[in-house]
Amino acid sequence: MAGVDQPGFKGRTSHMETELSYKRKPSTVSEMQQKKFSHLERKAYKRKIREEKLLAEMRKQKAIRKEKEEKEKAEKEQKELKERCGRPYTVAIAVPGSILDNAQSLELRAYLAGQVARAAAVFNIDEIVVFDENYNAKQDASEFSGLRRSDRGNTQLFHILQYLECPQYLRKAFFPYHKDLVHAGLLNPLDTPHHLRETDASEYREGVTLDKPVKSGKGAYANVGLKKDVILNMAVPPGQRVTVKLTEQTTEKKNLRGEVVSPSEPRETAGLYWGYTVRLAGSLSHVFKSSPHPGGYDLTIGTSERGQDVSSVDLPRFNHAIIVFGGLKGLEASVEADDATQTDDPSEIFQHYVNVCPKQGSRTIRTEEALLIAMSSLSPKIKWAHAGQTS
Amino acid sequence: MAGVDQPGFKGRTSHMETELSYKRKPSTVSEMQQKKFSHLERKAYKRKIREEKLLAEMRKQKAIRKEKEEKEKAEKEQKELKERCGRPYTVAIAVPGSILDNAQSLELRAYLAGQVARAAAVFNIDEIVVFDENYNAKQDASEFSGLRRSDRGNTQLFHILQYLECPQYLRKAFFPYHKDLVHAGLLNPLDTPHHLRETDASEYREGVTLDKPVKSGKGAYANVGLKKDVILNMAVPPGQRVTVKLTEQTTEKKNLRGEVVSPSEPRETAGLYWGYTVRLAGSLSHVFKSSPHPGGYDLTIGTSERGQDVSSVDLPRFNHAIIVFGGLKGLEASVEADDATQTDDPSEIFQHYVNVCPKQGSRTIRTEEALLIAMSSLSPKIKWAHAGQTS
């Protein structure tokens, strides 16, 4: 603007600019241009400037307040969305590994483990506990934390469950050849949301960190089952399984970028079923004692044909539920075998002891059948208990 | 008695006995003994006899009436018991035989058929319909009653289901060697109430009629899985499967005795689950058209993840229900393949089209899993619909 170029005024303006730390309106400058500056006029001008400065500061504060409010509103919306779409609670199941020992062939043994994995996937189970139903504390008193050399059924079930939960593109990295997995190729895939194909679009992906040199302080590379590797936002040693939140779905660059997040984030924020963890428990009591949740399970359900008719059971809202299944001899046998439990009556151990199939037409219900039958009855009750939190 | 032996009196007494057809009280005879019989005395005596005869007749009629009343009361009680304990309705399921063709090995193929049989037994299913989901009426227009040479899956499923339903002690009589049954020994037993051991006590038993000579008009022999054969109340050609109601549980004689009854009697009168029948249907429409019930099925339910949430469905009271399951491609594929159905929308074919597993954690639910999941959700609704009829 022409007026600003006048000699004797440029310096001042720039002085004032520095002093005020804001850009004056060009109109003010134009007014001043047309004046002769007397002492009084200068004084009045200075006052005017002060007033303007005050007004500007007020406007600035208002803008900051507004920005803060908008940010808070967005955060609140985000939180509400999370509460609406996410699932804050977890559901675990516990099964005795001995069920595998009743299978009629090696192929059917593996298939049975596959059935347990499938049932867990269909019903969004977050944790599977494989427990030893024959554990006897007296016989194994010296044992550390209740974990002992389990029989073959427990370890094989544990092994196959982990294998099936792992996305296909990561199996080579985590599951070298093992005799437990010989028939795993025959098993039905879980087809869960975290078992993604290369062409699937997903904000979250499971990955393995790679042994690939990166600049120091520059994170790590991970294979998440896409053509391009992902550069992570933090350094992770190679060979680790990570849950990655992709910050972009496509890129022109050589690599994608992503953040390492908790494996529970897809469930908590988006309500996505993100597979299950597997845990071995040396006895029925260690199913509860060694819970991964700091407060343990706050809802425990045992299943038995001697339990209460499931249709008459209402479940309370909970954070972490566990549903325990017996083996061939029922939960009664597990309770009796476990000397750490102070009773032989399973109904005393669980908050709810339910019969999931009243009037059954067969004398026995197999554990792999009971899983589907029980979860089918309990799922609506679980959803109902959390109604309002989840849609 | 001494008096009866007196000469000249014996004949009369015996005459009177014949005339009156009832045994006089010995006291009367004793009285008569001590008398000289004049003409008047004889007249008075005859009158007395007539009066006694009348009284006796009245007593007899009263006894008959009482007996009749007791019988009616017993029948009424029996009827009430039947209504209380029996199950008047039937539940059928229909599955496509093609599900076997997706199995990964011959052993698992047989195992899958076993899973269908087990699910049926656990949930008291009375009929299993194996249907051809690939049937195309246009391609097979010349076919008689829609039954055509089914693919291998349909016949093998049919075969294994029949084999598993048959009590073990009858299998030798009804199931000669067949390649479809090669792996049947690996399958889990159904353990239903009609699969009885020799030591089990049961009013009803399944049997096979024997080729063993009987006197003409004397019924037939049957093997019902007990040490002794049973003589039936009617002639049945040898080699037939019969449901036998034993009239005695033990006997000193060489054979037990029993009545041939309808296979539905144990269900209808005692509420016992008595196995299932198996039927092949050439297409989805023949599942309904060829119903064994004169009026067809009066409740039809289709299952699909595109159906209505099962928890919001109420079932009406029915006589004969059928629940239809799709194969790998869902019921939609079966409806599309079947030109006899006037629509491609399965929800138009069924009274209820339900999603038995809302929010499933796996992209697909296998048919053998859907059976257990669906029946677990529907069973309480079925019982509820008949509440008051069954306890």
mmCIF file with all atom_site columns, N, CA and C in Angstrom, chain A residues 246-268:
data_model
loop_
_atom_site.group_PDB
_atom_site.id
_atom_site.type_symbol
_atom_site.label_atom_id
_atom_site.label_alt_id
_atom_site.label_comp_id
_atom_site.label_asym_id
_atom_site.label_entity_id
_atom_site.label_seq_id
_atom_site.pdbx_PDB_ins_code
_atom_site.Cartn_x
_atom_site.Cartn_y
_atom_site.Cartn_z
_atom_site.occupancy
_atom_site.B_iso_or_equiv
_atom_site.pdbx_formal_charge
_atom_site.auth_seq_id
_atom_site.auth_comp_id
_atom_site.auth_asym_id
_atom_site.auth_atom_id
_atom_site.pdbx_PDB_model_num
ATOM 1  N N  . LEU A 1 246 ? -3.036  -48.056 10.505 1.00 0.00 ? 246 LEU A N  1
ATOM 2  C CA . LEU A 1 246 ? -2.451  -47.422 9.320  1.00 0.00 ? 246 LEU A CA 1
ATOM 3  C C  . LEU A 1 246 ? -2.900  -45.964 9.251  1.00 0.00 ? 246 LEU A C  1
ATOM 4  N N  . THR A 1 247 ? -1.927  -45.047 9.069  1.00 0.00 ? 247 THR A N  1
ATOM 5  C CA . THR A 1 247 ? -2.291  -43.638 8.970  1.00 0.00 ? 247 THR A CA 1
ATOM 6  C C  . THR A 1 247 ? -2.689  -43.283 7.535  1.00 0.00 ? 247 THR A C  1
ATOM 7  N N  . GLU A 1 248 ? -2.415  -44.180 6.605  1.00 0.00 ? 248 GLU A N  1
ATOM 8  C CA . GLU A 1 248 ? -2.828  -44.000 5.203  1.00 0.00 ? 248 GLU A CA 1
ATOM 9  C C  . GLU A 1 248 ? -3.097  -45.377 4.601  1.00 0.00 ? 248 GLU A C  1
ATOM 10 N N  . GLN A 1 249 ? -4.030  -45.465 3.696  1.00 0.00 ? 249 GLN A N  1
ATOM 11 C CA . GLN A 1 249 ? -4.359  -46.751 3.070  1.00 0.00 ? 249 GLN A CA 1
ATOM 12 C C  . GLN A 1 249 ? -3.546  -46.979 1.794  1.00 0.00 ? 249 GLN A C  1
ATOM 13 N N  . THR A 1 250 ? -3.191  -45.876 1.123  1.00 0.00 ? 250 THR A N  1
ATOM 14 C CA . THR A 1 250 ? -2.352  -45.990 -0.082 1.00 0.00 ? 250 THR A CA 1
ATOM 15 C C  . THR A 1 250 ? -1.299  -44.898 -0.028 1.00 0.00 ? 250 THR A C  1
ATOM 16 N N  . THR A 1 251 ? -0.236  -45.071 -0.773 1.00 0.00 ? 251 THR A N  1
ATOM 17 C CA . THR A 1 251 ? 0.813   -44.052 -0.831 1.00 0.00 ? 251 THR A CA 1
ATOM 18 C C  . THR A 1 251 ? 1.590   -44.198 -2.130 1.00 0.00 ? 251 THR A C  1
ATOM 19 N N  . GLU A 1 252 ? 2.149   -43.060 -2.570 1.00 0.00 ? 252 GLU A N  1
ATOM 20 C CA . GLU A 1 252 ? 3.014   -43.068 -3.745 1.00 0.00 ? 252 GLU A CA 1
ATOM 21 C C  . GLU A 1 252 ? 4.421   -43.506 -3.333 1.00 0.00 ? 252 GLU A C  1
ATOM 22 N N  . LYS A 1 253 ? 4.689   -43.354 -2.029 1.00 0.00 ? 253 LYS A N  1
ATOM 23 C CA . LYS A 1 253 ? 6.034   -43.631 -1.518 1.00 0.00 ? 253 LYS A CA 1
ATOM 24 C C  . LYS A 1 253 ? 6.312   -45.123 -1.449 1.00 0.00 ? 253 LYS A C  1
ATOM 25 N N  . LYS A 1 254 ? 7.545   -45.455 -1.078 1.00 0.00 ? 254 LYS A N  1
ATOM 26 C CA . LYS A 1 254 ? 7.981   -46.853 -1.043 1.00 0.00 ? 254 LYS A CA 1
ATOM 27 C C  . LYS A 1 254 ? 7.304   -47.625 0.082  1.00 0.00 ? 254 LYS A C  1
ATOM 28 N N  . ASN A 1 255 ? 7.001   -46.949 1.202  1.00 0.00 ? 255 ASN A N  1
ATOM 29 C CA . ASN A 1 255 ? 6.401   -47.620 2.359  1.00 0.00 ? 255 ASN A CA 1
ATOM 30 C C  . ASN A 1 255 ? 5.189   -46.863 2.888  1.00 0.00 ? 255 ASN A C  1
ATOM 31 N N  . LEU A 1 256 ? 4.294   -47.625 3.515  1.00 0.00 ? 256 LEU A N  1
ATOM 32 C CA . LEU A 1 256 ? 3.162   -47.016 4.212  1.00 0.00 ? 256 LEU A CA 1
ATOM 33 C C  . LEU A 1 256 ? 3.618   -46.604 5.608  1.00 0.00 ? 256 LEU A C  1
ATOM 34 N N  . ARG A 1 257 ? 2.788   -45.828 6.277  1.00 0.00 ? 257 ARG A N  1
ATOM 35 C CA . ARG A 1 257 ? 3.116   -45.437 7.637  1.00 0.00 ? 257 ARG A CA 1
ATOM 36 C C  . ARG A 1 257 ? 2.004   -45.887 8.583  1.00 0.00 ? 257 ARG A C  1
ATOM 37 N N  . GLY A 1 258 ? 2.393   -46.273 9.802  1.00 0.00 ? 258 GLY A N  1
ATOM 38 C CA . GLY A 1 258 ? 1.379   -46.727 10.760 1.00 0.00 ? 258 GLY A CA 1
ATOM 39 C C  . GLY A 1 258 ? 1.846   -46.591 12.192 1.00 0.00 ? 258 GLY A C  1
ATOM 40 N N  . GLU A 1 259 ? 0.871   -46.635 13.097 1.00 0.00 ? 259 GLU A N  1
ATOM 41 C CA . GLU A 1 259 ? 1.158   -46.536 14.533 1.00 0.00 ? 259 GLU A CA 1
ATOM 42 C C  . GLU A 1 259 ? 0.988   -47.903 15.172 1.00 0.00 ? 259 GLU A C  1
ATOM 43 N N  . VAL A 1 260 ? 1.833   -48.214 16.134 1.00 0.00 ? 260 VAL A N  1
ATOM 44 C CA . VAL A 1 260 ? 1.635   -49.435 16.927 1.00 0.00 ? 260 VAL A CA 1
ATOM 45 C C  . VAL A 1 260 ? 0.582   -49.129 17.995 1.00 0.00 ? 260 VAL A C  1
ATOM 46 N N  . VAL A 1 261 ? -0.466  -49.923 18.044 1.00 0.00 ? 261 VAL A N  1
ATOM 47 C CA . VAL A 1 261 ? -1.524  -49.707 19.047 1.00 0.00 ? 261 VAL A CA 1
ATOM 48 C C  . VAL A 1 261 ? -1.746  -50.988 19.845 1.00 0.00 ? 261 VAL A C  1
ATOM 49 N N  . SER A 1 262 ? -2.537  -50.879 20.888 1.00 0.00 ? 262 SER A N  1
ATOM 50 C CA . SER A 1 262 ? -2.880  -52.063 21.684 1.00 0.00 ? 262 SER A CA 1
ATOM 51 C C  . SER A 1 262 ? -3.763  -53.004 20.859 1.00 0.00 ? 262 SER A C  1
ATOM 52 N N  . PRO A 1 263 ? -3.576  -54.319 21.004 1.00 0.00 ? 263 PRO A N  1
ATOM 53 C CA . PRO A 1 263 ? -4.435  -55.253 20.255 1.00 0.00 ? 263 PRO A CA 1
ATOM 54 C C  . PRO A 1 263 ? -5.919  -55.115 20.621 1.00 0.00 ? 263 PRO A C  1
ATOM 55 N N  . SER A 1 264 ? -6.193  -54.470 21.760 1.00 0.00 ? 264 SER A N  1
ATOM 56 C CA . SER A 1 264 ? -7.600  -54.317 22.142 1.00 0.00 ? 264 SER A CA 1
ATOM 57 C C  . SER A 1 264 ? -8.221  -53.051 21.552 1.00 0.00 ? 264 SER A C  1
ATOM 58 N N  . GLU A 1 265 ? -7.396  -52.206 20.899 1.00 0.00 ? 265 GLU A N  1
ATOM 59 C CA . GLU A 1 265 ? -7.943  -50.949 20.358 1.00 0.00 ? 265 GLU A CA 1
ATOM 60 C C  . GLU A 1 265 ? -9.019  -51.170 19.284 1.00 0.00 ? 265 GLU A C  1
ATOM 61 N N  . PRO A 1 266 ? -8.824  -52.090 18.335 1.00 0.00 ? 266 PRO A N  1
ATOM 62 C CA . PRO A 1 266 ? -9.884  -52.288 17.330 1.00 0.00 ? 266 PRO A CA 1
ATOM 63 C C  . PRO A 1 266 ? -11.230 -52.645 17.965 1.00 0.00 ? 266 PRO A C  1
ATOM 64 N N  . ARG A 1 267 ? -11.208 -53.447 19.035 1.00 0.00 ? 267 ARG A N  1
ATOM 65 C CA . ARG A 1 267 ? -12.443 -53.790 19.744 1.00 0.00 ? 267 ARG A CA 1
ATOM 66 C C  . ARG A 1 267 ? -12.988 -52.583 20.501 1.00 0.00 ? 267 ARG A C  1
ATOM 67 N N  . GLU A 1 268 ? -12.085 -51.906 21.252 1.00 0.00 ? 268 GLU A N  1
ATOM 68 C CA . GLU A 1 268 ? -12.533 -50.825 22.133 1.00 0.00 ? 268 GLU A CA 1
ATOM 69 C C  . GLU A 1 268 ? -13.044 -49.604 21.373 1.00 0.00 ? 268 GLU A C  1
#
